[in-house]
């Protein structure tokens, strides 16, 4: 009985959500470890960004739902949903800061030293690069863009979950002097990382949103663009399905999955130097609190680093490719089931080849 009392105390348990965030810190520590190949570090940083998105969409969203519902029951660590949010939000802000310190202060200089230059802003382009990207914009980017302006006759558009967008304040002098909000989604049908020719022969790239921002005037003709900044939202995507009440579980799941794109906004990511008036509009339209706004000192959504990881010519900055070895204990000319009858066969993945498993399924069919 005494042991149950000891092990049942809340101080002996660690909150699940805080524990998960600590796990993501361990992934982030891999991105900061200089003994790990550079491109692998970049990959780890991309993974932390993906993990954090899912954490907000599901775990933070679930806690907010509990708070809105007035749920006050404590978890096994003795924390209510409200207390968990109070503990988590400052930690996620700090985590984001460390992510971008890692990107700007460690990875970018190291990548440049290895001959890969990621242009931070379109203002840094050379004349030759500007001409190249302006032509690329006209041919491949402009046709897939859908700019939208908001006024008395056009309401604020629905912004999909996790999409990257560019918000702007524009003035149409033919209609008056009042600034209007305008937005355009950075299309996910195009690669976000765009290679750019360079005079020094180094591999150079720029992000798609920078090209769009440079050519924004072409999207809003006869308008003065006062400011333009990228923004991104994370919506509540927690699925709550009553399996007993659902007449058709598959249809219910499909319906809930579609709603993942349009749930309540629980996080707004913006540039650190965003115009105050533009930020006020975004804050109002998405109905987010100050603590839910993350001002980012760098490019939004670091998952693009996974695309950089796939660039050719940098294999020496990655872990060596592991090639699984064929299983020497197997006779390729003999029926697999006959061999299994004689004795068990041990396959040690990922060191041994997966082919025997595929062959096993084929022969079983």
mmCIF file of C-alpha atoms in Angstrom:
data_model
loop_
_atom_site.group_PDB
_atom_site.id
_atom_site.type_symbol
_atom_site.label_atom_id
_atom_site.label_comp_id
_atom_site.label_asym_id
_atom_site.label_seq_id
_atom_site.Cartn_x
_atom_site.Cartn_y
_atom_site.Cartn_z
ATOM 1 C CA UNK A 1 0.000 0.000 0.000
ATOM 2 C CA UNK A 2 2.872 2.303 0.856
ATOM 3 C CA UNK A 3 4.445 1.814 -2.567
ATOM 4 C CA UNK A 4 1.183 2.763 -4.283
ATOM 5 C CA UNK A 5 1.110 5.988 -2.288
ATOM 6 C CA UNK A 6 4.689 6.818 -3.274
ATOM 7 C CA UNK A 7 4.264 6.011 -6.960
ATOM 8 C CA UNK A 8 0.895 7.724 -7.150
ATOM 9 C CA UNK A 9 2.251 11.135 -6.167
ATOM 10 C CA UNK A 10 2.059 13.693 -8.977
ATOM 11 C CA UNK A 11 5.553 15.049 -8.220
ATOM 12 C CA UNK A 12 6.954 11.686 -9.291
ATOM 13 C CA UNK A 13 5.612 12.176 -12.818
ATOM 14 C CA UNK A 14 6.668 14.421 -15.687
ATOM 15 C CA UNK A 15 3.992 16.091 -17.787
ATOM 16 C CA UNK A 16 3.616 14.397 -21.165
ATOM 17 C CA UNK A 17 3.562 17.576 -23.256
ATOM 18 C CA UNK A 18 6.588 19.122 -21.544
ATOM 19 C CA UNK A 19 8.363 15.786 -21.930
ATOM 20 C CA UNK A 20 7.593 15.790 -25.671
ATOM 21 C CA UNK A 21 9.034 19.291 -26.021
ATOM 22 C CA UNK A 22 12.184 18.127 -24.247
ATOM 23 C CA UNK A 23 12.382 15.296 -26.777
ATOM 24 C CA UNK A 24 12.247 17.829 -29.625
ATOM 25 C CA UNK A 25 15.077 19.703 -27.895
ATOM 26 C CA UNK A 26 17.130 16.512 -28.169
ATOM 27 C CA UNK A 27 16.442 16.455 -31.910
ATOM 28 C CA UNK A 28 17.456 20.119 -32.054
ATOM 29 C CA UNK A 29 20.677 19.312 -30.210
ATOM 30 C CA UNK A 30 21.574 17.042 -33.152
ATOM 31 C CA UNK A 31 21.249 20.064 -35.464
ATOM 32 C CA UNK A 32 23.677 21.955 -33.210
ATOM 33 C CA UNK A 33 26.210 19.124 -32.927
ATOM 34 C CA UNK A 34 29.284 20.051 -35.006
ATOM 35 C CA UNK A 35 30.469 16.419 -35.040
ATOM 36 C CA UNK A 36 27.488 15.482 -37.229
ATOM 37 C CA UNK A 37 27.737 16.029 -41.029
ATOM 38 C CA UNK A 38 26.430 19.466 -41.991
ATOM 39 C CA UNK A 39 23.552 18.361 -44.230
ATOM 40 C CA UNK A 40 22.391 15.888 -41.583
ATOM 41 C CA UNK A 41 22.275 18.746 -39.061
ATOM 42 C CA UNK A 42 20.150 20.700 -41.512
ATOM 43 C CA UNK A 43 17.853 17.686 -41.829
ATOM 44 C CA UNK A 44 17.462 17.454 -38.049
ATOM 45 C CA UNK A 45 16.485 21.130 -37.895
ATOM 46 C CA UNK A 46 13.843 20.519 -40.555
ATOM 47 C CA UNK A 47 12.498 17.605 -38.501
ATOM 48 C CA UNK A 48 12.134 19.815 -35.418
ATOM 49 C CA UNK A 49 10.012 22.238 -37.467
ATOM 50 C CA UNK A 50 7.757 19.440 -38.701
ATOM 51 C CA UNK A 51 7.453 18.037 -35.183
ATOM 52 C CA UNK A 52 6.541 21.429 -33.751
ATOM 53 C CA UNK A 53 3.787 21.962 -36.335
ATOM 54 C CA UNK A 54 2.183 18.659 -35.382
ATOM 55 C CA UNK A 55 2.594 19.446 -31.679
ATOM 56 C CA UNK A 56 0.601 22.658 -32.082
ATOM 57 C CA UNK A 57 -2.019 21.125 -34.366
ATOM 58 C CA UNK A 58 -2.761 18.238 -32.005
ATOM 59 C CA UNK A 59 -1.415 18.659 -28.481
ATOM 60 C CA UNK A 60 -1.666 22.443 -27.975
ATOM 61 C CA UNK A 61 -5.007 22.388 -29.809
ATOM 62 C CA UNK A 62 -6.303 19.634 -27.528
ATOM 63 C CA UNK A 63 -5.309 21.570 -24.402
ATOM 64 C CA UNK A 64 -7.032 24.709 -25.722
ATOM 65 C CA UNK A 65 -10.178 22.673 -26.398
ATOM 66 C CA UNK A 66 -10.107 21.453 -22.795
ATOM 67 C CA UNK A 67 -9.751 24.997 -21.470
ATOM 68 C CA UNK A 68 -12.635 26.244 -23.651
ATOM 69 C CA UNK A 69 -14.793 23.354 -22.424
ATOM 70 C CA UNK A 70 -14.035 24.194 -18.791
ATOM 71 C CA UNK A 71 -12.229 20.892 -18.203
ATOM 72 C CA UNK A 72 -10.344 21.220 -14.906
ATOM 73 C CA UNK A 73 -9.245 17.670 -14.168
ATOM 74 C CA UNK A 74 -5.506 17.361 -13.513
ATOM 75 C CA UNK A 75 -3.231 15.017 -15.431
ATOM 76 C CA UNK A 76 -1.055 12.405 -13.735
ATOM 77 C CA UNK A 77 1.626 15.069 -13.157
ATOM 78 C CA UNK A 78 -0.877 17.227 -11.280
ATOM 79 C CA UNK A 79 -1.399 19.897 -13.967
ATOM 80 C CA UNK A 80 -4.657 21.184 -15.410
ATOM 81 C CA UNK A 81 -4.946 21.967 -19.128
ATOM 82 C CA UNK A 82 -4.655 25.681 -18.351
ATOM 83 C CA UNK A 83 -1.510 25.135 -16.273
ATOM 84 C CA UNK A 84 0.013 23.030 -19.034
ATOM 85 C CA UNK A 85 -0.560 25.799 -21.588
ATOM 86 C CA UNK A 86 0.999 28.377 -19.269
ATOM 87 C CA UNK A 87 4.058 26.156 -18.959
ATOM 88 C CA UNK A 88 4.265 25.227 -22.648
ATOM 89 C CA UNK A 89 3.759 28.535 -24.486
ATOM 90 C CA UNK A 90 6.907 30.275 -23.121
ATOM 91 C CA UNK A 91 8.863 27.085 -23.797
ATOM 92 C CA UNK A 92 7.712 26.974 -27.436
ATOM 93 C CA UNK A 93 8.691 30.625 -27.926
ATOM 94 C CA UNK A 94 12.140 29.887 -26.528
ATOM 95 C CA UNK A 95 12.403 26.738 -28.647
ATOM 96 C CA UNK A 96 11.617 28.720 -31.807
ATOM 97 C CA UNK A 97 14.291 31.262 -30.903
ATOM 98 C CA UNK A 98 16.902 28.505 -30.510
ATOM 99 C CA UNK A 99 15.813 26.977 -33.840
ATOM 100 C CA UNK A 100 16.536 30.203 -35.700
ATOM 101 C CA UNK A 101 19.746 30.892 -33.805
ATOM 102 C CA UNK A 102 20.875 27.465 -34.992
ATOM 103 C CA UNK A 103 19.857 28.262 -38.570
ATOM 104 C CA UNK A 104 21.352 31.760 -38.810
ATOM 105 C CA UNK A 105 24.416 31.543 -36.590
ATOM 106 C CA UNK A 106 25.541 27.965 -37.197
ATOM 107 C CA UNK A 107 24.113 26.404 -40.348
ATOM 108 C CA UNK A 108 24.088 29.335 -42.790
ATOM 109 C CA UNK A 109 27.777 30.268 -42.269
ATOM 110 C CA UNK A 110 28.772 26.602 -42.446
ATOM 111 C CA UNK A 111 26.812 26.111 -45.685
ATOM 112 C CA UNK A 112 28.435 29.199 -47.223
ATOM 113 C CA UNK A 113 31.866 27.855 -46.269
ATOM 114 C CA UNK A 114 31.002 24.643 -48.128
ATOM 115 C CA UNK A 115 30.011 26.501 -51.299
ATOM 116 C CA UNK A 116 26.232 26.765 -50.871
ATOM 117 C CA UNK A 117 24.840 30.286 -50.548
ATOM 118 C CA UNK A 118 21.203 30.757 -49.516
ATOM 119 C CA UNK A 119 20.192 34.316 -50.387
ATOM 120 C CA UNK A 120 18.337 35.770 -47.394
ATOM 121 C CA UNK A 121 16.396 38.453 -49.281
ATOM 122 C CA UNK A 122 15.681 39.569 -52.838
ATOM 123 C CA UNK A 123 17.463 42.856 -52.083
ATOM 124 C CA UNK A 124 20.765 40.930 -52.168
ATOM 125 C CA UNK A 125 20.361 39.777 -55.782
ATOM 126 C CA UNK A 126 22.798 40.897 -58.460
ATOM 127 C CA UNK A 127 21.513 42.469 -61.686
ATOM 128 C CA UNK A 128 22.050 39.238 -63.568
ATOM 129 C CA UNK A 129 20.175 37.234 -60.952
ATOM 130 C CA UNK A 130 17.318 39.736 -60.975
ATOM 131 C CA UNK A 131 16.909 39.369 -64.745
ATOM 132 C CA UNK A 132 16.989 35.573 -64.495
ATOM 133 C CA UNK A 133 14.410 35.420 -61.685
ATOM 134 C CA UNK A 134 12.121 38.051 -63.242
ATOM 135 C CA UNK A 135 11.913 35.922 -66.386
ATOM 136 C CA UNK A 136 11.311 32.816 -64.264
ATOM 137 C CA UNK A 137 8.534 34.648 -62.439
ATOM 138 C CA UNK A 138 6.761 35.568 -65.681
ATOM 139 C CA UNK A 139 6.973 32.084 -67.186
ATOM 140 C CA UNK A 140 6.458 29.720 -64.251
ATOM 141 C CA UNK A 141 5.352 31.519 -61.091
ATOM 142 C CA UNK A 142 2.938 34.270 -62.150
ATOM 143 C CA UNK A 143 0.455 31.893 -63.892
ATOM 144 C CA UNK A 144 -0.202 29.900 -60.688
ATOM 145 C CA UNK A 145 -0.650 32.832 -58.291
ATOM 146 C CA UNK A 146 -4.037 33.993 -56.977
ATOM 147 C CA UNK A 147 -3.735 37.464 -55.424
ATOM 148 C CA UNK A 148 -6.670 38.613 -53.289
ATOM 149 C CA UNK A 149 -7.470 42.063 -51.929
ATOM 150 C CA UNK A 150 -9.890 42.731 -49.072
ATOM 151 C CA UNK A 151 -12.381 45.597 -49.103
ATOM 152 C CA UNK A 152 -16.038 46.237 -48.273
ATOM 153 C CA UNK A 153 -17.193 43.944 -51.075
ATOM 154 C CA UNK A 154 -14.560 41.232 -50.635
ATOM 155 C CA UNK A 155 -14.254 39.590 -47.209
ATOM 156 C CA UNK A 156 -11.069 38.258 -45.659
ATOM 157 C CA UNK A 157 -10.221 35.013 -47.494
ATOM 158 C CA UNK A 158 -10.006 31.575 -45.908
ATOM 159 C CA UNK A 159 -6.347 30.748 -45.343
ATOM 160 C CA UNK A 160 -5.476 27.069 -45.312
ATOM 161 C CA UNK A 161 -3.602 25.395 -42.492
ATOM 162 C CA UNK A 162 0.220 25.445 -42.736
ATOM 163 C CA UNK A 163 0.296 27.357 -46.024
ATOM 164 C CA UNK A 164 2.857 30.103 -46.509
ATOM 165 C CA UNK A 165 1.365 33.428 -47.588
ATOM 166 C CA UNK A 166 2.479 36.978 -48.291
ATOM 167 C CA UNK A 167 0.352 39.698 -46.752
ATOM 168 C CA UNK A 168 0.526 43.298 -47.934
ATOM 169 C CA UNK A 169 -1.001 46.698 -47.343
ATOM 170 C CA UNK A 170 -1.877 48.361 -50.639
ATOM 171 C CA UNK A 171 -3.463 51.639 -51.683
ATOM 172 C CA UNK A 172 -5.555 51.922 -54.829
ATOM 173 C CA UNK A 173 -5.470 55.678 -55.444
ATOM 174 C CA UNK A 174 -8.361 55.411 -57.912
ATOM 175 C CA UNK A 175 -10.594 54.248 -55.026
ATOM 176 C CA UNK A 176 -9.143 56.464 -52.297
ATOM 177 C CA UNK A 177 -6.234 56.799 -49.917
ATOM 178 C CA UNK A 178 -7.207 54.123 -47.410
ATOM 179 C CA UNK A 179 -4.867 51.140 -47.148
ATOM 180 C CA UNK A 180 -6.342 47.719 -47.890
ATOM 181 C CA UNK A 181 -5.149 44.267 -46.937
ATOM 182 C CA UNK A 182 -4.047 41.974 -49.751
ATOM 183 C CA UNK A 183 -2.664 38.457 -49.712
ATOM 184 C CA UNK A 184 -1.254 35.818 -52.018
ATOM 185 C CA UNK A 185 -0.459 32.218 -51.189
ATOM 186 C CA UNK A 186 3.016 30.936 -51.973
ATOM 187 C CA UNK A 187 2.044 28.006 -54.233
ATOM 188 C CA UNK A 188 2.969 24.560 -52.971
ATOM 189 C CA UNK A 189 2.890 23.193 -56.530
ATOM 190 C CA UNK A 190 6.262 24.880 -57.117
ATOM 191 C CA UNK A 191 9.564 24.104 -55.381
ATOM 192 C CA UNK A 192 10.236 26.501 -52.541
ATOM 193 C CA UNK A 193 14.002 26.445 -53.020
ATOM 194 C CA UNK A 194 14.976 27.989 -56.378
ATOM 195 C CA UNK A 195 18.496 27.651 -57.784
ATOM 196 C CA UNK A 196 20.021 30.902 -59.023
ATOM 197 C CA UNK A 197 23.039 31.368 -61.336
ATOM 198 C CA UNK A 198 26.044 32.957 -59.648
ATOM 199 C CA UNK A 199 29.132 34.694 -61.005
ATOM 200 C CA UNK A 200 31.525 33.015 -58.576
ATOM 201 C CA UNK A 201 30.428 29.499 -59.533
ATOM 202 C CA UNK A 202 29.082 28.681 -56.076
ATOM 203 C CA UNK A 203 25.722 26.955 -55.784
ATOM 204 C CA UNK A 204 23.214 29.660 -54.945
ATOM 205 C CA UNK A 205 19.523 29.479 -54.080
ATOM 206 C CA UNK A 206 16.685 31.729 -52.980
ATOM 207 C CA UNK A 207 13.264 30.995 -51.513
ATOM 208 C CA UNK A 208 10.169 31.227 -53.695
ATOM 209 C CA UNK A 209 8.451 33.793 -51.462
ATOM 210 C CA UNK A 210 11.317 36.232 -52.021
ATOM 211 C CA UNK A 211 10.793 36.073 -55.793
ATOM 212 C CA UNK A 212 7.055 36.683 -55.374
ATOM 213 C CA UNK A 213 7.627 39.564 -52.972
ATOM 214 C CA UNK A 214 10.034 41.173 -55.441
ATOM 215 C CA UNK A 215 7.377 41.038 -58.182
ATOM 216 C CA UNK A 216 4.364 41.878 -56.021
ATOM 217 C CA UNK A 217 3.668 45.062 -57.975
ATOM 218 C CA UNK A 218 2.735 42.950 -61.001
ATOM 219 C CA UNK A 219 -0.004 41.253 -58.971
ATOM 220 C CA UNK A 220 -1.589 44.487 -57.756
ATOM 221 C CA UNK A 221 -1.475 46.756 -60.789
ATOM 222 C CA UNK A 222 -2.261 50.462 -60.271
ATOM 223 C CA UNK A 223 -1.761 50.042 -56.528
ATOM 224 C CA UNK A 224 0.912 51.386 -54.220
ATOM 225 C CA UNK A 225 2.384 48.667 -52.031
ATOM 226 C CA UNK A 226 3.067 50.076 -48.575
ATOM 227 C CA UNK A 227 4.557 46.905 -47.098
ATOM 228 C CA UNK A 228 4.683 43.156 -47.662
ATOM 229 C CA UNK A 229 5.571 40.344 -45.265
ATOM 230 C CA UNK A 230 5.159 36.554 -45.220
ATOM 231 C CA UNK A 231 2.878 34.955 -42.657
ATOM 232 C CA UNK A 232 1.743 31.456 -41.792
ATOM 233 C CA UNK A 233 -0.933 29.954 -39.564
ATOM 234 C CA UNK A 234 -1.343 26.681 -37.712
ATOM 235 C CA UNK A 235 -4.922 25.549 -37.166
ATOM 236 C CA UNK A 236 -6.529 23.195 -34.676
ATOM 237 C CA UNK A 237 -6.373 19.786 -36.357
ATOM 238 C CA UNK A 238 -7.165 17.572 -33.367
ATOM 239 C CA UNK A 239 -9.611 14.848 -34.418
ATOM 240 C CA UNK A 240 -12.364 14.013 -31.951
ATOM 241 C CA UNK A 241 -14.437 11.097 -33.248
ATOM 242 C CA UNK A 242 -17.104 9.205 -31.320
ATOM 243 C CA UNK A 243 -16.761 5.733 -32.834
ATOM 244 C CA UNK A 244 -19.964 4.476 -31.218
ATOM 245 C CA UNK A 245 -22.091 7.378 -32.474
ATOM 246 C CA UNK A 246 -20.603 7.479 -35.982
ATOM 247 C CA UNK A 247 -22.873 5.654 -38.431
ATOM 248 C CA UNK A 248 -20.078 5.356 -40.990
ATOM 249 C CA UNK A 249 -16.654 5.602 -39.349
ATOM 250 C CA UNK A 250 -14.768 6.004 -42.645
ATOM 251 C CA UNK A 251 -16.974 8.908 -43.771
ATOM 252 C CA UNK A 252 -16.689 10.504 -40.344
ATOM 253 C CA UNK A 253 -12.890 10.326 -40.495
ATOM 254 C CA UNK A 254 -12.873 11.766 -44.035
ATOM 255 C CA UNK A 255 -15.095 14.642 -42.890
ATOM 256 C CA UNK A 256 -12.864 15.377 -39.906
ATOM 257 C CA UNK A 257 -9.719 15.255 -42.050
ATOM 258 C CA UNK A 258 -11.165 17.878 -44.388
ATOM 259 C CA UNK A 259 -11.850 20.110 -41.388
ATOM 260 C CA UNK A 260 -8.164 19.965 -40.427
ATOM 261 C CA UNK A 261 -7.581 22.691 -43.028
ATOM 262 C CA UNK A 262 -10.100 25.080 -41.473
ATOM 263 C CA UNK A 263 -9.964 24.646 -37.680
ATOM 264 C CA UNK A 264 -9.427 27.453 -35.186
ATOM 265 C CA UNK A 265 -6.130 29.318 -35.632
ATOM 266 C CA UNK A 266 -3.890 28.493 -32.675
ATOM 267 C CA UNK A 267 -0.593 29.911 -33.940
ATOM 268 C CA UNK A 268 0.371 32.826 -36.187
ATOM 269 C CA UNK A 269 3.914 33.057 -37.529
ATOM 270 C CA UNK A 270 5.130 36.386 -38.916
ATOM 271 C CA UNK A 271 8.399 38.107 -39.768
ATOM 272 C CA UNK A 272 10.137 39.764 -36.831
ATOM 273 C CA UNK A 273 10.115 43.153 -38.612
ATOM 274 C CA UNK A 274 6.471 43.006 -39.743
ATOM 275 C CA UNK A 275 4.593 46.280 -40.159
ATOM 276 C CA UNK A 276 2.489 46.994 -37.052
ATOM 277 C CA UNK A 277 -0.670 47.829 -39.018
ATOM 278 C CA UNK A 278 -0.408 44.643 -41.047
ATOM 279 C CA UNK A 279 0.092 42.618 -37.867
ATOM 280 C CA UNK A 280 -3.003 44.203 -36.288
ATOM 281 C CA UNK A 281 -5.110 43.074 -39.243
ATOM 282 C CA UNK A 282 -3.779 39.513 -39.099
ATOM 283 C CA UNK A 283 -4.251 39.361 -35.336
ATOM 284 C CA UNK A 284 -7.847 40.551 -35.622
ATOM 285 C CA UNK A 285 -8.866 38.363 -38.570
ATOM 286 C CA UNK A 286 -7.335 35.195 -37.141
ATOM 287 C CA UNK A 287 -8.528 36.060 -33.625
ATOM 288 C CA UNK A 288 -5.250 35.164 -31.924
ATOM 289 C CA UNK A 289 -3.794 36.378 -28.634
ATOM 290 C CA UNK A 290 -0.349 37.937 -28.242
ATOM 291 C CA UNK A 291 1.087 34.698 -26.876
ATOM 292 C CA UNK A 292 -0.035 32.863 -30.037
ATOM 293 C CA UNK A 293 1.976 35.198 -32.296
ATOM 294 C CA UNK A 294 5.507 34.039 -33.102
ATOM 295 C CA UNK A 295 7.742 36.708 -34.606
ATOM 296 C CA UNK A 296 10.364 34.855 -36.620
ATOM 297 C CA UNK A 297 13.876 36.178 -37.254
ATOM 298 C CA UNK A 298 14.396 34.291 -40.498
ATOM 299 C CA UNK A 299 12.432 32.427 -43.181
ATOM 300 C CA UNK A 300 9.133 30.988 -42.004
ATOM 301 C CA UNK A 301 8.693 27.210 -41.963
ATOM 302 C CA UNK A 302 12.137 25.610 -41.784
ATOM 303 C CA UNK A 303 10.859 22.421 -43.415
ATOM 304 C CA UNK A 304 12.281 23.794 -46.679
ATOM 305 C CA UNK A 305 15.684 22.626 -45.415
ATOM 306 C CA UNK A 306 14.682 19.091 -46.344
ATOM 307 C CA UNK A 307 14.615 20.264 -49.988
ATOM 308 C CA UNK A 308 18.060 21.799 -49.593
ATOM 309 C CA UNK A 309 19.210 18.453 -48.181
ATOM 310 C CA UNK A 310 18.208 16.847 -51.494
ATOM 311 C CA UNK A 311 20.511 19.080 -53.570
ATOM 312 C CA UNK A 312 23.103 17.197 -55.584
ATOM 313 C CA UNK A 313 26.819 17.620 -55.111
ATOM 314 C CA UNK A 314 26.943 17.586 -51.313
ATOM 315 C CA UNK A 315 27.079 13.861 -50.573
ATOM 316 C CA UNK A 316 30.305 14.420 -48.612
ATOM 317 C CA UNK A 317 28.275 16.451 -46.103
ATOM 318 C CA UNK A 318 25.875 13.586 -45.374
ATOM 319 C CA UNK A 319 26.106 10.281 -43.576
ATOM 320 C CA UNK A 320 27.453 7.531 -45.878
ATOM 321 C CA UNK A 321 24.645 5.639 -47.596
ATOM 322 C CA UNK A 322 23.978 2.364 -45.812
ATOM 323 C CA UNK A 323 23.491 -0.571 -48.159
ATOM 324 C CA UNK A 324 21.784 -3.565 -46.492
ATOM 325 C CA UNK A 325 23.663 -6.826 -46.889
ATOM 326 C CA UNK A 326 22.131 -9.964 -48.435
ATOM 327 C CA UNK A 327 21.282 -12.687 -45.927
ATOM 328 C CA UNK A 328 24.024 -15.296 -46.313
ATOM 329 C CA UNK A 329 22.119 -17.926 -44.312
ATOM 330 C CA UNK A 330 19.437 -18.115 -46.997
ATOM 331 C CA UNK A 331 19.631 -20.324 -50.079
ATOM 332 C CA UNK A 332 18.213 -18.228 -52.905
ATOM 333 C CA UNK A 333 17.483 -21.319 -55.022
ATOM 334 C CA UNK A 334 15.430 -23.124 -52.371
ATOM 335 C CA UNK A 335 11.835 -22.535 -51.315
ATOM 336 C CA UNK A 336 11.746 -20.122 -48.367
ATOM 337 C CA UNK A 337 9.107 -22.060 -46.415
ATOM 338 C CA UNK A 338 11.145 -25.250 -46.701
ATOM 339 C CA UNK A 339 14.094 -23.457 -45.131
ATOM 340 C CA UNK A 340 11.917 -22.025 -42.343
ATOM 341 C CA UNK A 341 10.659 -25.528 -41.520
ATOM 342 C CA UNK A 342 14.214 -26.643 -40.868
ATOM 343 C CA UNK A 343 15.063 -23.732 -38.550
ATOM 344 C CA UNK A 344 14.161 -20.156 -37.692
ATOM 345 C CA UNK A 345 15.745 -17.412 -39.796
ATOM 346 C CA UNK A 346 16.844 -14.200 -38.089
ATOM 347 C CA UNK A 347 16.804 -10.962 -40.100
ATOM 348 C CA UNK A 348 18.479 -7.968 -38.465
ATOM 349 C CA UNK A 349 17.075 -4.780 -39.988
ATOM 350 C CA UNK A 350 18.245 -2.373 -41.316
ATOM 351 C CA UNK A 351 21.617 -4.129 -41.564
ATOM 352 C CA UNK A 352 20.269 -7.142 -43.452
ATOM 353 C CA UNK A 353 18.377 -6.754 -46.712
ATOM 354 C CA UNK A 354 14.572 -6.574 -46.574
ATOM 355 C CA UNK A 355 14.311 -8.683 -49.747
ATOM 356 C CA UNK A 356 13.671 -11.991 -47.904
ATOM 357 C CA UNK A 357 10.552 -10.469 -46.324
ATOM 358 C CA UNK A 358 9.270 -9.437 -49.761
ATOM 359 C CA UNK A 359 10.007 -12.914 -51.076
ATOM 360 C CA UNK A 360 8.240 -14.429 -48.067
ATOM 361 C CA UNK A 361 5.049 -12.489 -48.868
ATOM 362 C CA UNK A 362 5.282 -13.419 -52.565
ATOM 363 C CA UNK A 363 5.624 -17.119 -51.812
ATOM 364 C CA UNK A 364 2.840 -16.973 -49.227
ATOM 365 C CA UNK A 365 0.514 -15.517 -51.861
#
